[in-house]
Amino acid sequence: MTTNANAGMRSRVPRMSTLILTGLGVLAGGLAVALYLHREQPAGETVTPFSAAPASAAQRIATPEPDARPQPSAASSIPQPVPGVDGSWREAVANTGERFMADAQGRLVLNEKTRQRIEALVALVEPDQLPLAIAEETRHLPPEAAQQARDLVERFRLYLEEQIAVVPPGHAPAHEDEALAQLEAMERLRIARFGAATAKALFGAETEVARELIELMRLEKDPKLSMEQKAERAQARYLQLRQARESAQTPAAGR
């Protein structure tokens, strides 16, 4: 395990343990979700219920194929900014996740980095500018993938609003059972709103880490420990276990 690899793992796991304490419902969003949820709503604006999203949108979001790879082409070059879009968000978005990509069949590639890109767009772009920003982010995609990206961004925006009812912002679980219940409630919401395959592609990796951290917290039997202290210890143990797993895999890969 190299120093860089260790640093990358450490930067990821503290985020996980912190999110456990601040509400696992916001697990997938991190800072981007927090920014979105606390953004001021214009006077008189109402939150659109998620059910208003067209049912066909989820069906049009293709399930990623394991062997699908983005097709390199001249269109994959960085698109020029769309006129009329406030560009203050571009640098932050460019450093979050990955640009939307299409697979060999012209469908949107769905993975954790796709979700991170969507989170950044929803959090950093003002609502009235979001359609233009999405047009800029998707103009290099084939038509089907571009439409899938637009649908997914809208469904994600509404999902963030609906998740407040599942886990209120700022509510920290008092014990591991509550943390697990919050996580499972969020999983059910994601499956209901995105479909099982898409939810797994977007959120699966972080959900697995969160589950493992919760189970490691259960191993701390000292009643004097706070949830935060348990999370810190679980984080340290998780790093050790992950390093051991990766070390065991490295010799096998070299054979």
Coordinates of C-alpha atoms in Angstrom, one line a residue:
M1 CA 0.0 0.0 0.0
T2 CA 1.6 3.3 -1.1
T3 CA 1.4 6.6 0.8
N4 CA -0.9 8.0 -1.9
A5 CA -3.2 5.1 -1.6
N6 CA -3.4 5.5 2.2
A7 CA -4.1 9.2 1.8
G8 CA -6.9 8.5 -0.6
M9 CA -8.5 6.0 1.8
R10 CA -8.2 8.3 4.7
S11 CA -9.8 11.2 2.8
R12 CA -12.8 8.9 2.0
V13 CA -13.4 7.2 5.3
P14 CA -13.5 10.3 7.6
R15 CA -16.3 11.5 5.3
M16 CA -18.2 8.3 5.8
S17 CA -17.9 8.3 9.6
T18 CA -18.8 11.9 9.9
L19 CA -21.9 11.3 7.7
I20 CA -22.9 8.5 10.0
L21 CA -23.1 10.9 12.9
T22 CA -24.9 13.6 11.0
G23 CA -27.5 11.4 9.4
L24 CA -26.9 8.5 7.1
G25 CA -29.7 9.7 4.9
V26 CA -27.3 12.3 3.6
L27 CA -24.6 9.7 3.0
A28 CA -24.5 9.9 -0.8
G29 CA -24.6 13.6 -1.0
G30 CA -21.9 14.8 1.5
L31 CA -21.2 18.5 1.2
A32 CA -23.0 18.9 -2.1
V33 CA -26.3 17.7 -0.6
A34 CA -25.9 19.8 2.5
L35 CA -25.4 22.9 0.3
Y36 CA -28.4 22.1 -1.7
L37 CA -30.7 21.4 1.3
H38 CA -29.8 24.6 3.0
R39 CA -30.0 26.8 -0.1
E40 CA -32.6 29.6 0.4
Q41 CA -35.9 29.0 -1.4
P42 CA -37.4 32.0 -3.1
A43 CA -40.5 33.4 -1.4
G44 CA -43.6 31.5 -2.3
E45 CA -41.8 28.6 -4.0
T46 CA -43.1 25.2 -3.3
V47 CA -41.2 21.9 -3.3
T48 CA -42.4 19.7 -6.1
P49 CA -43.1 16.2 -4.9
F50 CA -40.9 13.5 -6.4
S51 CA -44.0 11.7 -7.7
A52 CA -44.3 14.5 -10.2
A53 CA -41.3 13.2 -12.1
P54 CA -42.4 11.2 -15.1
A55 CA -42.5 7.5 -14.5
S56 CA -40.8 6.8 -17.9
A57 CA -37.7 8.7 -16.8
A58 CA -36.4 5.9 -14.6
Q59 CA -37.1 3.4 -17.4
R60 CA -35.0 5.4 -19.8
I61 CA -31.9 5.4 -17.5
A62 CA -30.0 2.4 -18.9
T63 CA -28.5 -0.2 -16.6
P64 CA -24.7 0.0 -17.0
E65 CA -23.1 -3.0 -18.6
P66 CA -20.0 -4.4 -16.9
D67 CA -18.0 -4.4 -20.2
A68 CA -19.3 -1.1 -21.6
R69 CA -16.6 1.5 -22.3
P70 CA -17.0 5.1 -23.4
Q71 CA -16.3 5.5 -27.1
P72 CA -13.5 7.9 -27.8
S73 CA -14.3 10.5 -30.4
A74 CA -13.7 14.0 -31.5
A75 CA -16.9 15.0 -29.6
S76 CA -15.3 13.9 -26.3
S77 CA -13.3 17.1 -26.2
I78 CA -14.2 19.6 -23.5
P79 CA -17.3 21.5 -24.8
Q80 CA -17.3 25.3 -25.1
P81 CA -19.4 27.1 -22.4
V82 CA -23.0 27.7 -23.2
P83 CA -23.7 31.4 -23.5
G84 CA -25.8 32.8 -20.6
V85 CA -24.6 30.4 -18.0
D86 CA -23.0 31.8 -14.8
G87 CA -19.7 30.0 -14.9
S88 CA -18.6 30.3 -11.3
W89 CA -19.5 26.7 -10.7
R90 CA -17.5 25.2 -13.5
E91 CA -14.2 24.8 -11.7
A92 CA -15.7 23.1 -8.7
V93 CA -17.8 20.8 -10.9
A94 CA -14.8 19.9 -13.1
N95 CA -13.0 18.6 -10.0
T96 CA -16.0 16.5 -8.8
G97 CA -16.7 13.0 -10.1
E98 CA -16.2 12.6 -13.9
R99 CA -17.8 14.2 -17.0
F100 CA -20.9 12.4 -18.2
M101 CA -19.9 9.6 -20.6
A102 CA -21.7 7.3 -23.0
D103 CA -21.0 3.6 -23.5
A104 CA -20.6 1.7 -26.8
Q105 CA -24.4 1.6 -27.2
G106 CA -24.8 5.4 -26.7
R107 CA -26.3 5.1 -23.3
L108 CA -25.2 7.0 -20.2
V109 CA -22.5 5.4 -18.1
L110 CA -23.8 5.1 -14.5
N111 CA -21.4 4.8 -11.5
E112 CA -20.4 6.6 -8.3
K113 CA -18.6 9.3 -10.2
T114 CA -21.6 10.0 -12.3
R115 CA -23.6 10.6 -9.1
Q116 CA -20.9 12.8 -7.7
R117 CA -21.0 14.9 -10.8
I118 CA -24.8 15.3 -10.5
E119 CA -24.5 16.2 -6.8
A120 CA -22.1 19.0 -7.7
L121 CA -24.3 20.4 -10.4
V122 CA -27.4 20.4 -8.3
A123 CA -25.6 21.9 -5.3
L124 CA -23.5 24.6 -7.1
V125 CA -25.7 25.8 -9.9
E126 CA -28.7 28.1 -9.2
P127 CA -32.0 26.5 -10.2
D128 CA -32.7 29.0 -13.0
Q129 CA -29.3 28.2 -14.5
L130 CA -29.4 24.5 -14.1
P131 CA -31.0 23.6 -17.5
L132 CA -28.3 25.6 -19.3
A133 CA -25.5 24.1 -17.2
I134 CA -26.9 20.6 -18.0
A135 CA -26.9 21.5 -21.7
E136 CA -23.3 22.4 -21.4
E137 CA -22.4 19.3 -19.5
T138 CA -24.2 17.0 -22.0
R139 CA -23.6 18.6 -25.4
H140 CA -20.8 16.1 -26.2
L141 CA -23.1 13.1 -25.6
P142 CA -25.1 11.2 -28.1
P143 CA -28.8 12.0 -27.9
E144 CA -30.0 9.1 -25.8
A145 CA -27.3 9.5 -23.2
A146 CA -27.9 13.3 -23.1
Q147 CA -31.6 12.7 -22.4
Q148 CA -30.8 10.1 -19.8
A149 CA -28.5 12.6 -18.0
R150 CA -31.1 15.3 -18.1
D151 CA -33.8 13.0 -16.7
L152 CA -31.4 11.7 -14.0
V153 CA -30.4 15.2 -12.8
E154 CA -34.1 16.2 -12.4
R155 CA -34.9 13.0 -10.6
F156 CA -31.9 13.5 -8.3
R157 CA -32.9 17.0 -7.5
L158 CA -36.4 15.9 -6.4
Y159 CA -34.9 12.9 -4.6
L160 CA -32.8 15.3 -2.4
E161 CA -35.9 17.2 -1.5
E162 CA -37.8 14.0 -0.6
Q163 CA -35.0 12.6 1.5
I164 CA -35.5 15.3 4.1
A165 CA -38.7 13.5 5.2
V166 CA -36.7 10.3 5.7
V167 CA -33.8 11.8 7.6
P168 CA -34.2 15.4 8.7
P169 CA -31.0 17.5 8.3
G170 CA -28.9 17.7 11.4
H171 CA -30.4 14.6 13.0
A172 CA -27.6 12.4 14.3
P173 CA -28.5 8.7 15.1
A174 CA -28.3 7.9 18.8
H175 CA -27.1 4.3 18.3
E176 CA -26.1 1.8 15.7
D177 CA -29.6 0.4 15.2
E178 CA -30.9 3.9 14.4
A179 CA -28.0 4.5 12.0
L180 CA -28.7 1.3 10.2
A181 CA -32.4 2.0 10.0
Q182 CA -31.7 5.4 8.4
L183 CA -29.4 3.8 5.9
E184 CA -32.0 1.2 5.0
A185 CA -34.7 3.8 4.7
M186 CA -32.5 5.7 2.2
E187 CA -31.8 2.5 0.3
R188 CA -35.6 1.9 -0.1
L189 CA -36.1 5.5 -1.2
R190 CA -33.4 5.2 -3.8
I191 CA -34.7 2.0 -5.2
A192 CA -38.2 3.5 -5.4
R193 CA -37.1 6.6 -7.1
F194 CA -34.3 5.3 -9.4
G195 CA -34.9 1.6 -9.7
A196 CA -32.7 -1.1 -8.1
A197 CA -30.0 -1.3 -10.8
T198 CA -29.6 2.4 -11.1
A199 CA -29.6 2.9 -7.3
K200 CA -26.9 0.3 -6.9
A201 CA -24.8 1.8 -9.7
L202 CA -25.0 5.3 -8.2
F203 CA -24.9 4.6 -4.4
G204 CA -23.8 1.0 -4.0
A205 CA -20.1 1.6 -3.1
E206 CA -20.7 4.2 -0.4
T207 CA -23.6 2.2 1.0
E208 CA -21.4 -0.8 1.5
V209 CA -18.8 1.2 3.3
A210 CA -21.4 2.7 5.5
R211 CA -22.8 -0.7 6.4
E212 CA -19.3 -2.0 7.3
L213 CA -18.6 1.1 9.5
I214 CA -21.8 0.6 11.4
E215 CA -21.0 -3.1 12.0
L216 CA -17.5 -2.1 13.2
M217 CA -19.1 0.5 15.6
R218 CA -21.2 -2.4 17.1
L219 CA -17.9 -4.1 18.1
E220 CA -17.1 -1.2 20.5
K221 CA -18.7 -2.4 23.8
D222 CA -17.4 0.4 26.1
P223 CA -20.6 2.1 27.2
K224 CA -18.7 5.3 27.9
L225 CA -17.9 5.8 24.2
S226 CA -19.9 8.3 22.3
M227 CA -21.2 7.6 18.8
E228 CA -18.5 9.9 17.5
Q229 CA -15.8 8.0 19.3
K230 CA -17.1 4.7 18.1
A231 CA -17.1 6.1 14.6
E232 CA -13.5 7.2 14.9
R233 CA -12.5 3.7 16.1
A234 CA -14.5 2.1 13.4
Q235 CA -12.8 4.2 10.8
A236 CA -9.3 3.2 12.0
R237 CA -10.3 -0.5 12.0
Y238 CA -11.9 -0.2 8.6
L239 CA -8.6 1.2 7.2
Q240 CA -6.7 -1.7 8.7
L241 CA -9.1 -4.2 7.2
R242 CA -9.1 -2.6 3.8
Q243 CA -5.3 -2.4 3.7
A244 CA -5.1 -6.1 4.7
R245 CA -7.6 -7.0 1.9
E246 CA -5.8 -5.0 -0.7
S247 CA -2.4 -6.4 0.4
A248 CA -3.7 -9.9 0.1
Q249 CA -5.0 -9.2 -3.4
T250 CA -1.8 -7.6 -4.7
P251 CA 0.4 -10.8 -4.7
A252 CA -2.4 -12.7 -6.4
A253 CA -2.7 -10.0 -9.1
G254 CA 1.0 -10.2 -9.8
R255 CA 1.0 -14.0 -10.5

